[in-house]
Amino acid sequence: MQITSSPNKTIQNKDALGGHDAHAMRSVFFISDGTAITSETLGRSILSRFASVPFETFVIPYVDTLERADDAVNQINMAHQRYGYRPLVFDTIVDPVIRERINAAEAFNLDIYEGLVGKIAEEIEVEPSESIGTFHGDVDSDSYKARIDAVHFALDNDDGARTTHYDAADIILIGVSRSGKTPTSLYLALQFGIRAANYPLTEDDLFENSLPKALRPFKDKLFGLVIDTDRLVKIRNERRAGSRYASYQQCQQELRAIQGIYISQGIPNIDVSTMSIEEIATRILQMTGLKRRIG
């Protein structure tokens, strides 16, 4: 079974978890009978409230047999023995038999479905199905096709490489180089089915104080990303350390110029300096009124 881990070793405060030693590494498992995306996304969101605690995280997808469940339990128990604290386990397992096997581990289990599904069933007076993944439908669904089409569109129209299909775009992200356009475009495609293109404004574009010719017919689709100068310098130095491209002066000049274009052209924009990709995408949908194409 494939397990991925990513320890977070930041330690600042104490007593973040009910009086336990906040200096001790805590193991966290995200487990599912599917991809584990839901359990990991929700789990990490919750854990972000405990930033002072060092977590070592493990993702275990496709726990859909008792054999795989036993394998997961062994991993959890080994983590318990390694650190001396019960691991936290976030799971979205539907099958009650497999879920019961996971719950037998030496861990603090947080079953995401069990509590929520029970409350919903009680409220709407309908017994939940034990089928796995029925809400998502099969891979031939319209939603799945819309997602894949949007991802292909984002890849084909990344970084201004092609501009001939902008008429089919839902949105065109613009900004200086390394301001987060590509990952945001892909996230919009993958999570919402939004057809997002992106175009970097180069030094020549910026200091002409006007939109490039390729963008002018699609002004109503443009959305700008802004980033703090210090943040941009750091990101660019990771790519081209010590270069003019990564210098503070160059970054500051580009950002001032692009702000001028946003203002003069009336282009909506947001400062993404302290935002995650998820936050950026959600804010864009909120500000533009774009509707997700997938459920």
Coordinates of C-alpha atoms in Angstrom, one line a residue:
M1 CA 0.0 0.0 0.0
Q2 CA 1.4 3.4 -1.0
I3 CA 1.7 5.9 1.8
T4 CA 2.9 9.5 1.5
S5 CA 4.1 11.6 4.4
S6 CA 5.0 15.2 4.9
P7 CA 6.2 16.1 8.4
N8 CA 5.6 19.6 9.7
K9 CA 8.2 20.4 12.3
T10 CA 7.2 23.9 13.3
I11 CA 7.1 24.2 17.1
Q12 CA 6.1 27.4 18.8
N13 CA 3.7 27.0 21.7
K14 CA 2.7 24.3 24.2
D15 CA -0.5 22.5 25.3
A16 CA -2.1 22.7 21.8
L17 CA -3.7 19.3 22.2
G18 CA -5.4 19.0 25.5
G19 CA -2.4 19.3 27.8
H20 CA -0.1 17.0 25.8
D21 CA 3.4 17.9 25.1
A22 CA 3.3 20.2 22.1
H23 CA 6.9 19.5 21.4
A24 CA 6.1 15.9 20.6
M25 CA 5.5 14.8 17.0
R26 CA 2.0 13.6 16.4
S27 CA 1.1 11.3 13.6
V28 CA -2.0 12.0 11.4
F29 CA -3.6 9.5 9.0
F30 CA -6.0 10.4 6.2
I31 CA -7.7 7.2 5.1
S32 CA -10.4 6.5 2.6
D33 CA -11.9 3.7 0.4
G34 CA -11.5 6.2 -2.5
T35 CA -8.8 8.8 -3.3
A36 CA -8.7 10.2 0.3
I37 CA -8.9 13.7 -1.1
T38 CA -11.9 14.5 1.0
S39 CA -10.5 13.2 4.3
E40 CA -7.1 14.9 3.6
T41 CA -8.7 18.2 2.6
L42 CA -11.0 18.4 5.6
G43 CA -8.4 17.0 8.0
R44 CA -5.7 19.5 7.0
S45 CA -8.2 22.3 7.3
I46 CA -9.0 21.3 10.9
L47 CA -5.3 20.8 11.8
S48 CA -4.4 24.2 10.5
R49 CA -6.0 25.5 13.8
F50 CA -3.1 23.8 15.7
A51 CA -0.2 25.4 13.9
S52 CA 2.1 25.0 17.0
V53 CA 1.9 21.2 16.9
P54 CA 4.4 19.2 14.7
F55 CA 2.5 16.7 12.6
E56 CA 3.7 13.9 10.5
T57 CA 1.0 13.1 7.9
F58 CA 0.2 9.9 6.0
V59 CA -2.3 9.5 3.2
I60 CA -3.7 6.0 2.6
P61 CA -6.2 5.8 -0.2
Y62 CA -8.3 2.8 -1.5
V63 CA -8.8 1.0 1.8
D64 CA -11.6 -1.0 0.4
T65 CA -10.8 -4.5 1.7
L66 CA -10.2 -5.9 5.2
E67 CA -6.7 -6.8 4.1
R68 CA -5.9 -3.2 3.3
A69 CA -7.6 -2.1 6.5
D70 CA -5.4 -4.4 8.5
D71 CA -2.3 -2.9 6.7
A72 CA -3.5 0.6 7.6
V73 CA -4.1 -0.5 11.2
N74 CA -0.5 -1.8 11.4
Q75 CA 0.8 1.5 10.1
I76 CA -1.3 3.4 12.7
N77 CA -0.2 1.2 15.6
M78 CA 3.5 1.5 14.6
A79 CA 3.1 5.3 14.6
H80 CA 1.6 5.1 18.1
Q81 CA 4.5 3.1 19.3
R82 CA 7.0 5.4 17.7
Y83 CA 5.8 8.6 19.3
G84 CA 4.0 7.4 22.3
Y85 CA 0.8 9.3 21.4
R86 CA -2.3 8.1 19.7
P87 CA -2.3 9.1 16.1
L88 CA -5.2 11.1 14.7
V89 CA -7.1 9.3 12.0
F90 CA -9.5 11.1 9.6
D91 CA -11.4 8.6 7.5
T92 CA -14.2 8.7 4.9
I93 CA -14.8 4.9 4.8
V94 CA -18.4 3.9 3.9
D95 CA -18.3 0.2 4.5
P96 CA -19.2 -0.3 8.2
V97 CA -17.1 -3.6 8.5
I98 CA -14.0 -1.9 7.1
R99 CA -14.6 1.2 9.2
E100 CA -14.9 -0.9 12.3
R101 CA -11.6 -2.6 11.6
I102 CA -9.9 0.8 11.2
N103 CA -11.5 2.0 14.5
A104 CA -9.8 -0.9 16.2
A105 CA -6.4 0.8 15.7
E106 CA -4.6 2.5 18.7
A107 CA -5.7 5.9 17.6
F108 CA -8.1 8.8 18.0
N109 CA -10.5 8.1 15.2
L110 CA -12.4 11.0 13.5
D111 CA -14.9 9.4 11.2
I112 CA -16.0 12.2 8.9
Y113 CA -19.0 10.3 7.4
E114 CA -20.4 8.4 10.4
G115 CA -21.4 11.5 12.4
L116 CA -22.5 13.7 9.5
V117 CA -24.4 11.0 7.6
G118 CA -26.3 9.9 10.7
K119 CA -27.5 13.4 11.4
I120 CA -28.5 13.9 7.8
A121 CA -30.4 10.6 7.7
E122 CA -32.2 11.5 10.9
E123 CA -33.2 15.0 9.6
I124 CA -34.4 13.9 6.1
E125 CA -35.7 10.5 7.4
V126 CA -34.0 8.5 4.7
E127 CA -31.6 5.6 5.3
P128 CA -28.2 6.2 3.7
S129 CA -26.8 3.9 1.0
E130 CA -23.7 1.9 1.8
S131 CA -22.6 2.1 -1.8
I132 CA -19.2 3.7 -2.3
G133 CA -18.9 6.8 -4.4
T134 CA -22.4 6.9 -5.8
F135 CA -22.6 10.6 -5.5
H136 CA -19.7 11.1 -7.8
G137 CA -21.1 8.9 -10.6
D138 CA -19.0 7.0 -13.0
V139 CA -16.1 8.3 -15.1
D140 CA -18.3 8.8 -18.1
S141 CA -20.4 11.4 -16.4
D142 CA -20.9 14.9 -17.8
S143 CA -19.2 16.3 -14.6
Y144 CA -16.1 14.2 -15.2
K145 CA -15.9 15.2 -18.8
A146 CA -16.3 18.9 -17.9
R147 CA -13.4 18.5 -15.4
I148 CA -11.1 16.9 -17.9
D149 CA -11.9 19.3 -20.7
A150 CA -11.2 22.2 -18.3
V151 CA -7.9 20.8 -17.3
H152 CA -6.9 20.3 -20.9
F153 CA -7.9 23.8 -21.7
A154 CA -5.8 25.2 -18.8
L155 CA -2.8 23.2 -20.0
D156 CA -3.2 24.2 -23.6
N157 CA -3.6 27.9 -22.8
D158 CA -1.0 28.2 -20.1
D159 CA 1.5 31.1 -19.8
G160 CA 0.3 32.8 -23.0
A161 CA 1.6 30.0 -25.2
R162 CA -1.6 30.0 -27.2
T163 CA -4.1 32.8 -27.5
T164 CA -6.4 31.5 -30.3
H165 CA -8.9 29.9 -28.1
Y166 CA -9.5 32.7 -25.7
D167 CA -13.1 33.1 -27.0
A168 CA -13.8 29.7 -25.2
A169 CA -12.3 30.8 -21.9
D170 CA -14.4 31.5 -18.9
I171 CA -11.6 33.6 -17.4
I172 CA -8.1 34.8 -18.4
L173 CA -5.7 35.3 -15.4
I174 CA -3.0 37.9 -15.9
G175 CA -0.2 39.0 -13.8
V176 CA 3.6 39.3 -13.6
S177 CA 5.7 36.2 -13.9
R178 CA 5.5 33.9 -10.9
S179 CA 2.4 35.4 -9.4
G180 CA 0.5 32.1 -9.2
K181 CA -1.4 32.2 -12.5
T182 CA -0.7 28.6 -13.6
P183 CA -1.6 26.7 -10.3
T184 CA -4.7 28.9 -9.9
S185 CA -5.8 28.1 -13.5
L186 CA -5.3 24.4 -12.9
Y187 CA -7.1 24.5 -9.6
L188 CA -10.1 26.3 -11.1
A189 CA -10.2 23.6 -13.8
L190 CA -9.8 20.6 -11.6
Q191 CA -12.1 21.7 -8.7
F192 CA -14.8 23.8 -10.5
G193 CA -14.5 22.8 -14.2
I194 CA -13.7 26.5 -15.1
R195 CA -11.9 27.0 -18.4
A196 CA -9.1 29.2 -17.3
A197 CA -6.3 30.6 -19.5
N198 CA -3.4 32.6 -18.2
Y199 CA -1.2 35.2 -19.7
P200 CA 2.0 36.7 -18.2
L201 CA 2.5 40.4 -18.7
T202 CA 6.1 40.9 -19.7
E203 CA 8.4 43.8 -19.1
D204 CA 7.6 45.2 -22.6
D205 CA 3.9 44.9 -22.0
L206 CA 4.1 46.5 -18.6
F207 CA 6.1 49.6 -19.5
E208 CA 3.9 50.3 -22.5
N209 CA 1.1 50.7 -19.9
S210 CA -1.4 48.9 -22.1
L211 CA -2.8 45.5 -22.7
P212 CA -1.1 43.2 -25.2
K213 CA -2.9 43.0 -28.5
A214 CA -4.0 39.4 -27.9
L215 CA -5.9 40.3 -24.7
R216 CA -7.7 43.4 -25.9
P217 CA -10.7 41.7 -27.4
F218 CA -11.2 39.7 -24.2
K219 CA -11.0 42.5 -21.6
D220 CA -14.2 41.4 -19.9
K221 CA -12.6 38.0 -19.2
L222 CA -9.4 39.3 -17.6
F223 CA -8.7 39.0 -13.9
G224 CA -5.5 40.2 -12.3
L225 CA -3.3 38.7 -9.7
V226 CA -1.1 40.9 -7.4
I227 CA 1.7 39.8 -5.1
D228 CA 3.8 41.5 -2.5
T229 CA 7.2 42.5 -3.7
D230 CA 9.1 40.6 -1.0
R231 CA 7.1 37.5 -1.7
L232 CA 7.8 37.8 -5.5
V233 CA 11.5 38.3 -4.9
K234 CA 11.7 35.2 -2.8
I235 CA 9.8 33.1 -5.4
R236 CA 11.9 34.3 -8.3
N237 CA 15.1 33.7 -6.5
E238 CA 14.2 30.1 -6.1
R239 CA 14.0 30.0 -9.9
R240 CA 16.9 32.3 -10.9
A241 CA 18.9 33.3 -7.8
G242 CA 20.8 36.5 -8.0
S243 CA 19.4 37.5 -11.4
R244 CA 18.0 40.9 -12.5
Y245 CA 14.7 39.0 -13.0
A246 CA 14.7 38.3 -9.2
S247 CA 16.0 41.6 -8.0
Y248 CA 13.9 43.7 -5.6
Q249 CA 14.1 46.7 -7.9
Q250 CA 12.8 44.8 -11.0
C251 CA 10.0 43.1 -9.1
Q252 CA 8.9 46.4 -7.5
Q253 CA 8.9 48.1 -10.9
E254 CA 6.9 45.4 -12.6
L255 CA 4.3 45.3 -9.8
R256 CA 3.9 49.1 -9.8
A257 CA 3.4 49.0 -13.6
I258 CA 0.9 46.2 -13.5
Q259 CA -1.1 48.0 -10.8
G260 CA -1.3 50.9 -13.2
I261 CA -2.7 48.8 -16.0
Y262 CA -5.3 47.2 -13.7
I263 CA -6.4 50.7 -12.6
S264 CA -6.4 52.3 -16.1
Q265 CA -8.1 49.3 -17.7
G266 CA -10.6 48.7 -14.9
I267 CA -9.4 45.1 -14.5
P268 CA -10.6 43.3 -11.3
N269 CA -7.7 41.9 -9.2
I270 CA -6.7 40.5 -5.8
D271 CA -3.6 40.4 -3.8
V272 CA -2.6 36.8 -3.5
S273 CA 0.5 37.3 -1.3
T274 CA -0.9 35.5 1.8
M275 CA -3.5 33.3 0.1
S276 CA -3.5 29.6 -0.6
I277 CA -4.5 28.5 -4.1
E278 CA -7.9 27.3 -2.7
E279 CA -8.5 30.8 -1.3
I280 CA -7.5 32.5 -4.5
A281 CA -9.8 30.3 -6.6
T282 CA -12.8 30.8 -4.2
R283 CA -12.3 34.6 -4.1
I284 CA -12.1 34.7 -7.9
L285 CA -15.4 32.9 -8.3
Q286 CA -17.0 35.1 -5.6
M287 CA -15.8 38.3 -7.3
T288 CA -16.5 37.4 -10.9
G289 CA -19.8 35.5 -10.4
L290 CA -18.5 32.5 -12.4
K291 CA -20.4 29.3 -11.7
R292 CA -18.8 26.0 -11.3
R293 CA -19.4 23.5 -14.1
I294 CA -19.1 20.4 -12.0
G295 CA -20.9 19.2 -8.9

